Structure formats: structure tokens, C-alpha cells
mmCIF file of C-alpha atoms in Angstrom:
data_model
loop_
_atom_site.group_PDB
_atom_site.id
_atom_site.type_symbol
_atom_site.label_atom_id
_atom_site.label_comp_id
_atom_site.label_asym_id
_atom_site.label_seq_id
_atom_site.Cartn_x
_atom_site.Cartn_y
_atom_site.Cartn_z
ATOM 1 C CA UNK A 1 -9.830 -25.734 23.990
ATOM 2 C CA UNK A 2 -6.158 -25.505 23.996
ATOM 3 C CA UNK A 3 -5.131 -25.156 20.442
ATOM 4 C CA UNK A 4 -7.256 -23.637 17.441
ATOM 5 C CA UNK A 5 -6.425 -23.592 13.677
ATOM 6 C CA UNK A 6 -7.391 -21.318 11.014
ATOM 7 C CA UNK A 7 -5.996 -21.796 7.493
ATOM 8 C CA UNK A 8 -6.265 -19.855 4.359
ATOM 9 C CA UNK A 9 -4.695 -18.105 1.557
ATOM 10 C CA UNK A 10 -5.411 -14.709 2.845
ATOM 11 C CA UNK A 11 -5.029 -13.329 -0.738
ATOM 12 C CA UNK A 12 -5.612 -10.768 0.482
ATOM 13 C CA UNK A 13 -6.664 -10.620 4.296
ATOM 14 C CA UNK A 14 -9.995 -9.143 5.015
ATOM 15 C CA UNK A 15 -12.627 -8.834 7.636
ATOM 16 C CA UNK A 16 -13.931 -12.233 7.028
ATOM 17 C CA UNK A 17 -10.689 -13.764 7.789
ATOM 18 C CA UNK A 18 -10.286 -11.808 11.097
ATOM 19 C CA UNK A 19 -13.509 -12.660 12.311
ATOM 20 C CA UNK A 20 -12.649 -16.298 11.734
ATOM 21 C CA UNK A 21 -9.443 -16.132 13.975
ATOM 22 C CA UNK A 22 -11.220 -13.930 16.678
ATOM 23 C CA UNK A 23 -13.810 -16.960 16.716
ATOM 24 C CA UNK A 24 -11.040 -19.212 17.177
ATOM 25 C CA UNK A 25 -9.504 -17.174 19.891
ATOM 26 C CA UNK A 26 -12.559 -16.794 21.733
ATOM 27 C CA UNK A 27 -12.798 -20.642 22.008
ATOM 28 C CA UNK A 28 -9.083 -21.497 22.429
ATOM 29 C CA UNK A 29 -6.108 -20.845 24.524
ATOM 30 C CA UNK A 30 -4.129 -20.373 21.474
ATOM 31 C CA UNK A 31 -4.587 -20.073 17.703
ATOM 32 C CA UNK A 32 -2.288 -20.976 14.845
ATOM 33 C CA UNK A 33 -3.046 -19.146 11.645
ATOM 34 C CA UNK A 34 -1.578 -20.508 8.442
ATOM 35 C CA UNK A 35 -0.886 -18.645 5.360
ATOM 36 C CA UNK A 36 -0.803 -21.357 2.678
ATOM 37 C CA UNK A 37 0.503 -19.470 -0.323
ATOM 38 C CA UNK A 38 0.975 -20.739 -3.881
ATOM 39 C CA UNK A 39 3.627 -19.885 -6.397
ATOM 40 C CA UNK A 40 0.911 -18.591 -9.068
ATOM 41 C CA UNK A 41 -0.090 -15.805 -6.352
ATOM 42 C CA UNK A 42 1.700 -12.335 -6.475
ATOM 43 C CA UNK A 43 1.832 -11.419 -3.137
ATOM 44 C CA UNK A 44 4.384 -13.566 -1.060
ATOM 45 C CA UNK A 45 3.173 -15.604 2.024
ATOM 46 C CA UNK A 46 5.586 -13.760 4.195
ATOM 47 C CA UNK A 47 4.197 -10.490 3.569
ATOM 48 C CA UNK A 48 0.667 -11.411 3.893
ATOM 49 C CA UNK A 49 1.534 -13.162 7.382
ATOM 50 C CA UNK A 50 3.238 -9.850 8.227
ATOM 51 C CA UNK A 51 -0.103 -7.997 8.003
ATOM 52 C CA UNK A 52 -1.983 -10.676 10.050
ATOM 53 C CA UNK A 53 0.589 -10.603 12.473
ATOM 54 C CA UNK A 54 0.110 -6.716 12.943
ATOM 55 C CA UNK A 55 -3.786 -7.232 12.960
ATOM 56 C CA UNK A 56 -3.704 -10.248 15.312
ATOM 57 C CA UNK A 57 -0.624 -9.907 17.593
ATOM 58 C CA UNK A 58 -1.827 -12.670 20.010
ATOM 59 C CA UNK A 59 -2.343 -15.364 17.237
ATOM 60 C CA UNK A 60 0.580 -17.406 16.002
ATOM 61 C CA UNK A 61 0.897 -16.800 12.244
ATOM 62 C CA UNK A 62 2.960 -19.028 10.127
ATOM 63 C CA UNK A 63 3.297 -19.323 6.278
ATOM 64 C CA UNK A 64 4.040 -21.869 3.809
ATOM 65 C CA UNK A 65 4.169 -23.105 0.071
ATOM 66 C CA UNK A 66 1.093 -25.315 -0.963
ATOM 67 C CA UNK A 67 1.317 -25.816 -4.656
ATOM 68 C CA UNK A 68 -0.829 -28.981 -4.564
ATOM 69 C CA UNK A 69 -3.899 -28.914 -6.850
ATOM 70 C CA UNK A 70 -6.982 -28.097 -5.089
ATOM 71 C CA UNK A 71 -9.895 -30.471 -5.360
ATOM 72 C CA UNK A 72 -11.943 -30.951 -2.215
ATOM 73 C CA UNK A 73 -13.315 -34.310 -3.645
ATOM 74 C CA UNK A 74 -9.832 -35.873 -4.314
ATOM 75 C CA UNK A 75 -8.525 -37.908 -1.668
ATOM 76 C CA UNK A 76 -4.859 -37.653 -2.972
ATOM 77 C CA UNK A 77 -5.037 -33.736 -2.996
ATOM 78 C CA UNK A 78 -6.399 -34.030 0.469
ATOM 79 C CA UNK A 79 -3.157 -36.160 1.514
ATOM 80 C CA UNK A 80 -0.883 -33.523 -0.005
ATOM 81 C CA UNK A 81 -2.583 -30.419 1.679
ATOM 82 C CA UNK A 82 -2.767 -31.881 5.039
ATOM 83 C CA UNK A 83 0.850 -33.012 4.940
ATOM 84 C CA UNK A 84 1.618 -29.303 4.388
ATOM 85 C CA UNK A 85 -0.645 -28.200 7.109
ATOM 86 C CA UNK A 86 0.765 -30.730 9.516
ATOM 87 C CA UNK A 87 4.291 -29.671 8.674
ATOM 88 C CA UNK A 88 3.580 -26.173 9.966
ATOM 89 C CA UNK A 89 1.918 -26.892 13.092
ATOM 90 C CA UNK A 90 3.880 -27.136 16.200
ATOM 91 C CA UNK A 91 1.323 -29.100 18.517
ATOM 92 C CA UNK A 92 -1.665 -31.164 17.987
ATOM 93 C CA UNK A 93 -5.008 -29.143 16.921
ATOM 94 C CA UNK A 94 -8.229 -29.290 18.905
ATOM 95 C CA UNK A 95 -10.240 -27.097 17.142
ATOM 96 C CA UNK A 96 -10.521 -26.218 13.049
ATOM 97 C CA UNK A 97 -12.354 -23.026 12.421
ATOM 98 C CA UNK A 98 -13.438 -22.333 9.067
ATOM 99 C CA UNK A 99 -16.290 -20.540 6.955
ATOM 100 C CA UNK A 100 -16.667 -23.125 4.210
ATOM 101 C CA UNK A 101 -17.634 -26.674 4.612
ATOM 102 C CA UNK A 102 -13.987 -28.237 4.074
ATOM 103 C CA UNK A 103 -13.505 -27.723 7.714
ATOM 104 C CA UNK A 104 -15.408 -30.554 8.711
ATOM 105 C CA UNK A 105 -13.003 -33.145 6.709
ATOM 106 C CA UNK A 106 -9.836 -31.178 7.662
ATOM 107 C CA UNK A 107 -10.892 -31.323 11.167
ATOM 108 C CA UNK A 108 -11.449 -35.292 10.898
ATOM 109 C CA UNK A 109 -7.895 -35.606 9.541
ATOM 110 C CA UNK A 110 -6.311 -33.759 12.280
ATOM 111 C CA UNK A 111 -8.498 -35.450 15.143
ATOM 112 C CA UNK A 112 -10.082 -32.195 15.923
ATOM 113 C CA UNK A 113 -13.424 -30.710 16.351
ATOM 114 C CA UNK A 114 -14.947 -28.284 13.920
ATOM 115 C CA UNK A 115 -16.656 -25.002 14.318
ATOM 116 C CA UNK A 116 -18.170 -23.077 11.253
ATOM 117 C CA UNK A 117 -18.358 -19.410 11.427
ATOM 118 C CA UNK A 118 -20.847 -17.416 8.882
ATOM 119 C CA UNK A 119 -21.481 -20.100 6.331
ATOM 120 C CA UNK A 120 -22.069 -18.455 3.012
ATOM 121 C CA UNK A 121 -20.814 -15.406 4.341
ATOM 122 C CA UNK A 122 -24.021 -13.879 5.100
ATOM 123 C CA UNK A 123 -22.960 -11.917 7.848
ATOM 124 C CA UNK A 124 -19.455 -10.515 6.360
ATOM 125 C CA UNK A 125 -20.217 -10.374 2.604
ATOM 126 C CA UNK A 126 -16.574 -10.264 1.445
ATOM 127 C CA UNK A 127 -14.128 -12.707 -0.237
ATOM 128 C CA UNK A 128 -10.611 -12.738 -1.626
ATOM 129 C CA UNK A 129 -11.772 -13.155 -5.097
ATOM 130 C CA UNK A 130 -14.351 -10.246 -4.406
ATOM 131 C CA UNK A 131 -11.443 -7.942 -3.139
ATOM 132 C CA UNK A 132 -9.244 -8.515 -5.986
ATOM 133 C CA UNK A 133 -11.715 -7.832 -8.601
ATOM 134 C CA UNK A 134 -13.143 -4.512 -6.996
ATOM 135 C CA UNK A 135 -11.006 -3.213 -3.866
ATOM 136 C CA UNK A 136 -12.795 0.149 -3.720
ATOM 137 C CA UNK A 137 -16.079 -1.518 -3.194
ATOM 138 C CA UNK A 138 -14.868 -3.782 -0.359
ATOM 139 C CA UNK A 139 -12.416 -1.162 1.134
ATOM 140 C CA UNK A 140 -14.396 -1.327 4.389
ATOM 141 C CA UNK A 141 -13.179 -4.889 4.851
ATOM 142 C CA UNK A 142 -9.575 -4.544 4.439
ATOM 143 C CA UNK A 143 -7.241 -4.104 7.547
ATOM 144 C CA UNK A 144 -5.153 -0.970 7.416
ATOM 145 C CA UNK A 145 -1.777 -2.813 6.620
ATOM 146 C CA UNK A 146 -3.206 -3.892 3.482
ATOM 147 C CA UNK A 147 -4.784 -0.862 2.518
ATOM 148 C CA UNK A 148 -1.568 0.773 2.494
ATOM 149 C CA UNK A 149 -0.193 -1.775 0.194
ATOM 150 C CA UNK A 150 -3.194 -1.544 -2.303
ATOM 151 C CA UNK A 151 -3.728 2.179 -2.325
ATOM 152 C CA UNK A 152 -2.860 3.924 -5.752
ATOM 153 C CA UNK A 153 -0.096 6.806 -5.025
ATOM 154 C CA UNK A 154 -0.117 9.943 -7.047
ATOM 155 C CA UNK A 155 2.685 12.340 -6.490
ATOM 156 C CA UNK A 156 2.329 16.214 -7.277
ATOM 157 C CA UNK A 157 5.840 17.597 -7.764
ATOM 158 C CA UNK A 158 8.059 20.324 -9.372
ATOM 159 C CA UNK A 159 10.218 23.315 -8.806
ATOM 160 C CA UNK A 160 9.553 26.237 -6.266
ATOM 161 C CA UNK A 161 6.504 28.528 -7.080
ATOM 162 C CA UNK A 162 4.891 26.032 -9.881
ATOM 163 C CA UNK A 163 1.474 25.389 -8.206
ATOM 164 C CA UNK A 164 2.066 21.925 -6.678
ATOM 165 C CA UNK A 165 0.518 22.446 -3.273
ATOM 166 C CA UNK A 166 -2.490 24.346 -4.784
ATOM 167 C CA UNK A 167 -2.942 21.144 -6.968
ATOM 168 C CA UNK A 168 -2.433 18.727 -4.315
ATOM 169 C CA UNK A 169 -4.713 20.227 -1.951
ATOM 170 C CA UNK A 170 -7.385 20.520 -4.652
ATOM 171 C CA UNK A 171 -7.439 17.016 -5.555
ATOM 172 C CA UNK A 172 -7.186 15.830 -2.096
ATOM 173 C CA UNK A 173 -10.501 17.763 -1.398
ATOM 174 C CA UNK A 174 -11.853 16.667 -4.707
ATOM 175 C CA UNK A 175 -11.507 13.021 -3.454
ATOM 176 C CA UNK A 176 -12.063 13.478 0.130
ATOM 177 C CA UNK A 177 -8.617 12.294 1.101
ATOM 178 C CA UNK A 178 -6.328 12.641 3.965
ATOM 179 C CA UNK A 179 -3.622 15.293 3.317
ATOM 180 C CA UNK A 180 0.351 14.572 2.793
ATOM 181 C CA UNK A 181 1.720 17.980 3.041
ATOM 182 C CA UNK A 182 5.316 19.000 2.098
ATOM 183 C CA UNK A 183 7.473 18.441 5.557
ATOM 184 C CA UNK A 184 10.730 20.027 3.722
ATOM 185 C CA UNK A 185 8.870 23.394 3.706
ATOM 186 C CA UNK A 186 7.982 23.170 7.142
ATOM 187 C CA UNK A 187 11.552 22.383 8.372
ATOM 188 C CA UNK A 188 12.566 25.074 6.298
ATOM 189 C CA UNK A 189 10.659 27.598 8.720
ATOM 190 C CA UNK A 190 11.502 25.758 11.675
ATOM 191 C CA UNK A 191 15.445 25.166 11.252
ATOM 192 C CA UNK A 192 17.870 27.821 12.757
ATOM 193 C CA UNK A 193 18.725 30.220 10.240
ATOM 194 C CA UNK A 194 16.037 29.390 7.575
ATOM 195 C CA UNK A 195 16.982 29.419 4.233
ATOM 196 C CA UNK A 196 20.449 31.608 4.842
ATOM 197 C CA UNK A 197 22.189 28.733 6.971
ATOM 198 C CA UNK A 198 24.303 25.918 5.457
ATOM 199 C CA UNK A 199 22.268 22.787 5.041
ATOM 200 C CA UNK A 200 23.432 19.594 6.083
ATOM 201 C CA UNK A 201 22.613 15.745 4.558
ATOM 202 C CA UNK A 202 21.379 14.914 7.893
ATOM 203 C CA UNK A 203 18.395 17.293 7.658
ATOM 204 C CA UNK A 204 17.511 15.910 4.146
ATOM 205 C CA UNK A 205 17.425 12.324 5.840
ATOM 206 C CA UNK A 206 15.084 13.646 8.397
ATOM 207 C CA UNK A 207 12.990 15.334 5.720
ATOM 208 C CA UNK A 208 12.889 12.036 3.761
ATOM 209 C CA UNK A 209 12.126 9.765 6.539
ATOM 210 C CA UNK A 210 9.308 12.040 7.824
ATOM 211 C CA UNK A 211 7.616 12.718 4.291
ATOM 212 C CA UNK A 212 7.807 8.847 3.713
ATOM 213 C CA UNK A 213 6.345 8.531 7.199
ATOM 214 C CA UNK A 214 3.401 10.717 6.458
ATOM 215 C CA UNK A 215 2.727 9.459 3.308
ATOM 216 C CA UNK A 216 2.475 5.895 4.753
ATOM 217 C CA UNK A 217 0.295 6.752 7.478
ATOM 218 C CA UNK A 218 -2.062 8.561 5.094
ATOM 219 C CA UNK A 219 -2.204 5.470 3.030
ATOM 220 C CA UNK A 220 -3.558 3.360 6.050
ATOM 221 C CA UNK A 221 -6.249 6.150 6.867
ATOM 222 C CA UNK A 222 -7.422 7.113 3.440
ATOM 223 C CA UNK A 223 -11.167 6.123 2.935
ATOM 224 C CA UNK A 224 -10.387 5.030 -1.023
ATOM 225 C CA UNK A 225 -7.804 3.325 -2.682
ATOM 226 C CA UNK A 226 -5.934 6.781 -3.486
ATOM 227 C CA UNK A 227 -3.520 9.059 -2.042
ATOM 228 C CA UNK A 228 -2.388 12.403 -3.303
ATOM 229 C CA UNK A 229 1.019 13.520 -1.848
ATOM 230 C CA UNK A 230 2.281 17.080 -2.069
ATOM 231 C CA UNK A 231 5.893 16.187 -2.995
ATOM 232 C CA UNK A 232 7.808 12.823 -2.046
ATOM 233 C CA UNK A 233 11.330 11.515 -1.114
ATOM 234 C CA UNK A 234 12.335 11.644 -4.869
ATOM 235 C CA UNK A 235 12.051 15.405 -4.670
ATOM 236 C CA UNK A 236 14.209 15.476 -1.409
ATOM 237 C CA UNK A 237 16.826 14.123 -3.565
ATOM 238 C CA UNK A 238 16.957 16.761 -5.791
ATOM 239 C CA UNK A 239 16.765 19.567 -3.147
ATOM 240 C CA UNK A 240 19.746 17.868 -1.479
ATOM 241 C CA UNK A 241 21.627 18.243 -4.800
ATOM 242 C CA UNK A 242 20.551 21.790 -4.782
ATOM 243 C CA UNK A 243 21.359 22.650 -1.359
ATOM 244 C CA UNK A 244 24.236 20.612 -0.453
ATOM 245 C CA UNK A 245 25.774 20.723 -3.964
ATOM 246 C CA UNK A 246 26.066 16.948 -4.487
ATOM 247 C CA UNK A 247 23.953 13.716 -4.511
ATOM 248 C CA UNK A 248 23.125 11.752 -1.210
ATOM 249 C CA UNK A 249 23.387 8.253 -1.597
ATOM 250 C CA UNK A 250 21.470 7.655 1.531
ATOM 251 C CA UNK A 251 18.617 9.838 0.651
ATOM 252 C CA UNK A 252 18.740 8.476 -3.110
ATOM 253 C CA UNK A 253 18.512 4.937 -0.949
ATOM 254 C CA UNK A 254 15.257 6.203 0.665
ATOM 255 C CA UNK A 255 13.736 6.988 -2.379
ATOM 256 C CA UNK A 256 14.334 4.132 -4.784
ATOM 257 C CA UNK A 257 11.955 1.591 -3.387
ATOM 258 C CA UNK A 258 9.232 4.158 -3.057
ATOM 259 C CA UNK A 259 7.581 3.889 -6.486
ATOM 260 C CA UNK A 260 4.270 5.923 -6.813
ATOM 261 C CA UNK A 261 1.720 5.215 -9.395
ATOM 262 C CA UNK A 262 1.747 8.506 -11.147
ATOM 263 C CA UNK A 263 3.720 11.567 -11.263
ATOM 264 C CA UNK A 264 2.042 15.163 -11.785
ATOM 265 C CA UNK A 265 4.672 17.654 -12.564
ATOM 266 C CA UNK A 266 3.217 21.385 -12.440
ATOM 267 C CA UNK A 267 4.564 23.476 -15.020
ATOM 268 C CA UNK A 268 7.039 26.380 -14.657
ATOM 269 C CA UNK A 269 5.246 28.705 -17.241
ATOM 270 C CA UNK A 270 3.241 30.530 -14.445
ATOM 271 C CA UNK A 271 4.645 34.019 -12.899
ATOM 272 C CA UNK A 272 7.224 33.140 -9.827
ATOM 273 C CA UNK A 273 5.920 34.272 -6.432
ATOM 274 C CA UNK A 274 8.144 35.041 -3.877
ATOM 275 C CA UNK A 275 6.701 34.169 -0.150
ATOM 276 C CA UNK A 276 9.792 34.581 1.777
ATOM 277 C CA UNK A 277 10.842 31.158 1.975
ATOM 278 C CA UNK A 278 11.651 30.392 -1.685
ATOM 279 C CA UNK A 279 15.266 30.432 -3.411
ATOM 280 C CA UNK A 280 14.249 32.548 -6.308
ATOM 281 C CA UNK A 281 13.409 32.770 -9.737
ATOM 282 C CA UNK A 282 16.645 32.313 -11.004
ATOM 283 C CA UNK A 283 16.914 28.811 -10.132
ATOM 284 C CA UNK A 284 13.450 27.770 -11.006
ATOM 285 C CA UNK A 285 13.766 26.488 -14.670
ATOM 286 C CA UNK A 286 17.113 24.928 -13.716
ATOM 287 C CA UNK A 287 15.375 22.981 -10.903
ATOM 288 C CA UNK A 288 12.273 22.232 -13.125
ATOM 289 C CA UNK A 289 14.599 20.710 -15.780
ATOM 290 C CA UNK A 290 16.017 18.354 -13.249
ATOM 291 C CA UNK A 291 12.606 17.525 -12.033
ATOM 292 C CA UNK A 292 12.001 16.445 -16.010
ATOM 293 C CA UNK A 293 15.050 14.390 -15.762
ATOM 294 C CA UNK A 294 14.696 12.599 -12.580
ATOM 295 C CA UNK A 295 11.187 11.755 -13.392
ATOM 296 C CA UNK A 296 11.998 10.251 -16.871
ATOM 297 C CA UNK A 297 14.608 8.301 -15.281
ATOM 298 C CA UNK A 298 12.263 6.839 -12.869
ATOM 299 C CA UNK A 299 9.870 6.359 -15.659
ATOM 300 C CA UNK A 300 12.449 4.144 -17.498
ATOM 301 C CA UNK A 301 13.660 2.574 -14.456
ATOM 302 C CA UNK A 302 10.534 1.578 -12.648
ATOM 303 C CA UNK A 303 7.842 2.384 -15.210
ATOM 304 C CA UNK A 304 6.287 5.352 -13.378
ATOM 305 C CA UNK A 305 4.365 7.499 -15.766
ATOM 306 C CA UNK A 306 4.634 11.378 -15.349
ATOM 307 C CA UNK A 307 2.821 14.126 -17.147
ATOM 308 C CA UNK A 308 3.631 18.027 -17.052
ATOM 309 C CA UNK A 309 0.711 19.861 -16.384
ATOM 310 C CA UNK A 310 0.355 23.361 -17.587
ATOM 311 C CA UNK A 311 -2.262 26.166 -17.980
ATOM 312 C CA UNK A 312 -4.664 27.832 -15.507
ATOM 313 C CA UNK A 313 -5.367 26.362 -12.237
ATOM 314 C CA UNK A 314 -8.753 24.756 -13.799
ATOM 315 C CA UNK A 315 -7.079 23.456 -16.951
ATOM 316 C CA UNK A 316 -4.369 21.797 -14.544
ATOM 317 C CA UNK A 317 -7.129 20.567 -12.220
ATOM 318 C CA UNK A 318 -9.129 19.060 -15.041
ATOM 319 C CA UNK A 319 -6.460 17.205 -16.735
ATOM 320 C CA UNK A 320 -5.144 15.878 -13.263
ATOM 321 C CA UNK A 321 -8.602 14.514 -12.520
ATOM 322 C CA UNK A 322 -8.949 12.737 -15.808
ATOM 323 C CA UNK A 323 -5.568 11.094 -15.134
ATOM 324 C CA UNK A 324 -6.367 10.079 -11.649
ATOM 325 C CA UNK A 325 -9.750 8.861 -12.425
ATOM 326 C CA UNK A 326 -8.157 6.770 -15.142
ATOM 327 C CA UNK A 327 -5.904 5.073 -12.477
ATOM 328 C CA UNK A 328 -8.517 4.562 -10.151
ATOM 329 C CA UNK A 329 -10.284 2.402 -12.887
ATOM 330 C CA UNK A 330 -7.403 -0.067 -13.036
ATOM 331 C CA UNK A 331 -7.006 -1.981 -9.433
ATOM 332 C CA UNK A 332 -3.597 -2.925 -8.438
ATOM 333 C CA UNK A 333 -3.275 -6.311 -10.511
ATOM 334 C CA UNK A 334 -3.026 -9.564 -8.348
ATOM 335 C CA UNK A 335 -2.492 -12.928 -10.165
ATOM 336 C CA UNK A 336 -5.097 -15.395 -9.915
ATOM 337 C CA UNK A 337 -4.801 -18.116 -7.430
ATOM 338 C CA UNK A 338 -4.784 -21.876 -7.939
ATOM 339 C CA UNK A 339 -8.129 -22.958 -9.516
ATOM 340 C CA UNK A 340 -10.371 -24.948 -6.780
ATOM 341 C CA UNK A 341 -12.817 -27.833 -7.639
ATOM 342 C CA UNK A 342 -15.600 -29.193 -5.793
ATOM 343 C CA UNK A 343 -15.737 -26.667 -2.933
ATOM 344 C CA UNK A 344 -18.323 -24.470 -1.806
ATOM 345 C CA UNK A 345 -20.026 -22.015 -4.094
ATOM 346 C CA UNK A 346 -20.981 -19.091 -2.134
ATOM 347 C CA UNK A 347 -22.254 -15.956 -3.754
ATOM 348 C CA UNK A 348 -21.814 -12.730 -1.982
ATOM 349 C CA UNK A 349 -24.986 -10.774 -1.234
ATOM 350 C CA UNK A 350 -23.309 -7.266 -1.567
#
């Protein structure tokens, strides 16, 4: 057929939605996907549409606001929703593809045929309601773009020789996560002159962007909704101050929108170890205080909690695991969508 239509909240997008669209694409020359968001929901429709475009590059994805009451037995509600749907179309529809039974009435009103895919979600046991309630259980069903948004991000940070890399590696191994190593340290070993040559703001821009890229790439690949990072762009802000002697508005602007869920600051009470690439013990305590000040500022501005971990490796690790486990027990909050009346009542089998 010429033109297929798939509609939904896509709140969030998941494997069942992608299967619907691909079933439509197998039967139609072109497919329009409509993201019908409501004001009650806490993920913008434009963001959901951008995720779908990434996963479905050959589909025509559009989004619109639909705050009308959802009652599949009410003709007036149908009239209101179909008006929104028609307003987002750029051509007549030949085929409507759904999983739920409302597709029959929608197709009739649009003068199209109806194709039903996986009724009752027996083949792909997943729904937006289930994902919102327990994202870890349905992680397998989420596209990489949404995983990166949903993942809980924990940053291990601190001054030189405070055990940040040791703790980050231990947590990464414990939870079976992809590593997010510190690029700034790598760059120090690669740059001409090492620590002795003058530093430039452009280098910190490079370090910040590469650190952010590594973090975001790992967030798309992680097998569970968690990521542990060995430092982040906020630390790059502080190291720019240290090596260049003044703040960098550009690096700070890269750091501000990147808000993790938890900072773990490794304590500076342990002996300093010089590995040939560190500034020296004479600046460690002052830098640690700058970390405390900056993490306090981030907490006050963005609500990001931070905890300073002290003691032996085992004591630090045990305390960190307790904090991360507590964080994992609280999925990222999504507001409930508009209530639905007289629709399908499919029960997921898994």
C-alpha cells in the first residue's frame, strides 16, 4: 500500500512500538509515525520523536499535543482525537497498524484498512506502563537512545591519588558495566611535554567533549540502567582552573547540563602515591577542597547528592555499593499519562 500510519504515546518507545512500525513498513511504500503526547506526561513529544527518528530513519515521524480525554466508547472523544491525527497527516492513509483493538475504528474513520500486530502482546510482552514501573526488567526492550536517557549515572571523582580509578573500576566490575575511563589522564600522557608544558583552554575543551562522548556511548551500551564514570566534565572545569589559572566559560557550559544522579568523592586521607603523571601532594588537599565546594554548588543548583567516602578500599567499596543499590531501587520518575477508559486490558505474560 502507499501510506501506513502508526500512532501512540511512545511513553517511552520500546520494542513493541518498533515492531508495529516495521510491520507497517513491510506493507507500505511510506509510513507515518505520530507521537501523540499529553501535557500530563514528563517526556516532551519532540524528544520521543527524535528517539524514534534515530531508530526508524526511513519512517516519517511527527509529534503533536493531544490532551483530549481518552475513552474508546465515547464518539465525541473519537472525534477530538481523530481531528488531531488528521491535522498531523500530509496525505491520505491506506493502512492503520496497531496492536490494540482501537485500530479497527481508527481505520474506519480514516477510510483505511486495519492490520493488527501481536494482539495481547503475546509475542513481545512489553508495554509503556510496564517499562515505566520497572525499567530494569524491560531493559532488553528499550532502544539505545532511550536507555541513555533512563540510565542512572554515578560519577566517582576527587583530587589526585585519592583512589577514584580504583573505586570506579571496582564498581564497574561489580555491576558488570562498560567502563568510562578518565580521558584527561590519557591526554596528559599523549600531549607534547606531558605535565611540564603549558596547558591551553582548547585542550580542556577536547578533554571535556571526549569525556562526555565516552559517557554517552557507554550509557547506550550498558546492560542495566546504571553507569559508573571515572570523573566527568565537572572535574575538567576544576582542572582547567588549576592548570590555566582561571575558569573557562566554555568548559563550564559543557558541564552544566550534564547532571548525574550521584557523586562519590574519594577521600584525601590516604597516602599520596606519585606515579610520574601527578601534580604532587602539595596541591592535593587544596584541590580536594575545590571538589567539595563545586559538588556542594552542584547539589544546591541541581539537586545532585554527593558523599565523600573515606577509609580502606573495602570500606569505601561497601559504602559505595550501598549508595548505588539504593539509587537503583528508584527508577527515573515519569509522570502518569492521561487515564484511558474502555480500552484493551492486555496482561503482560512476562
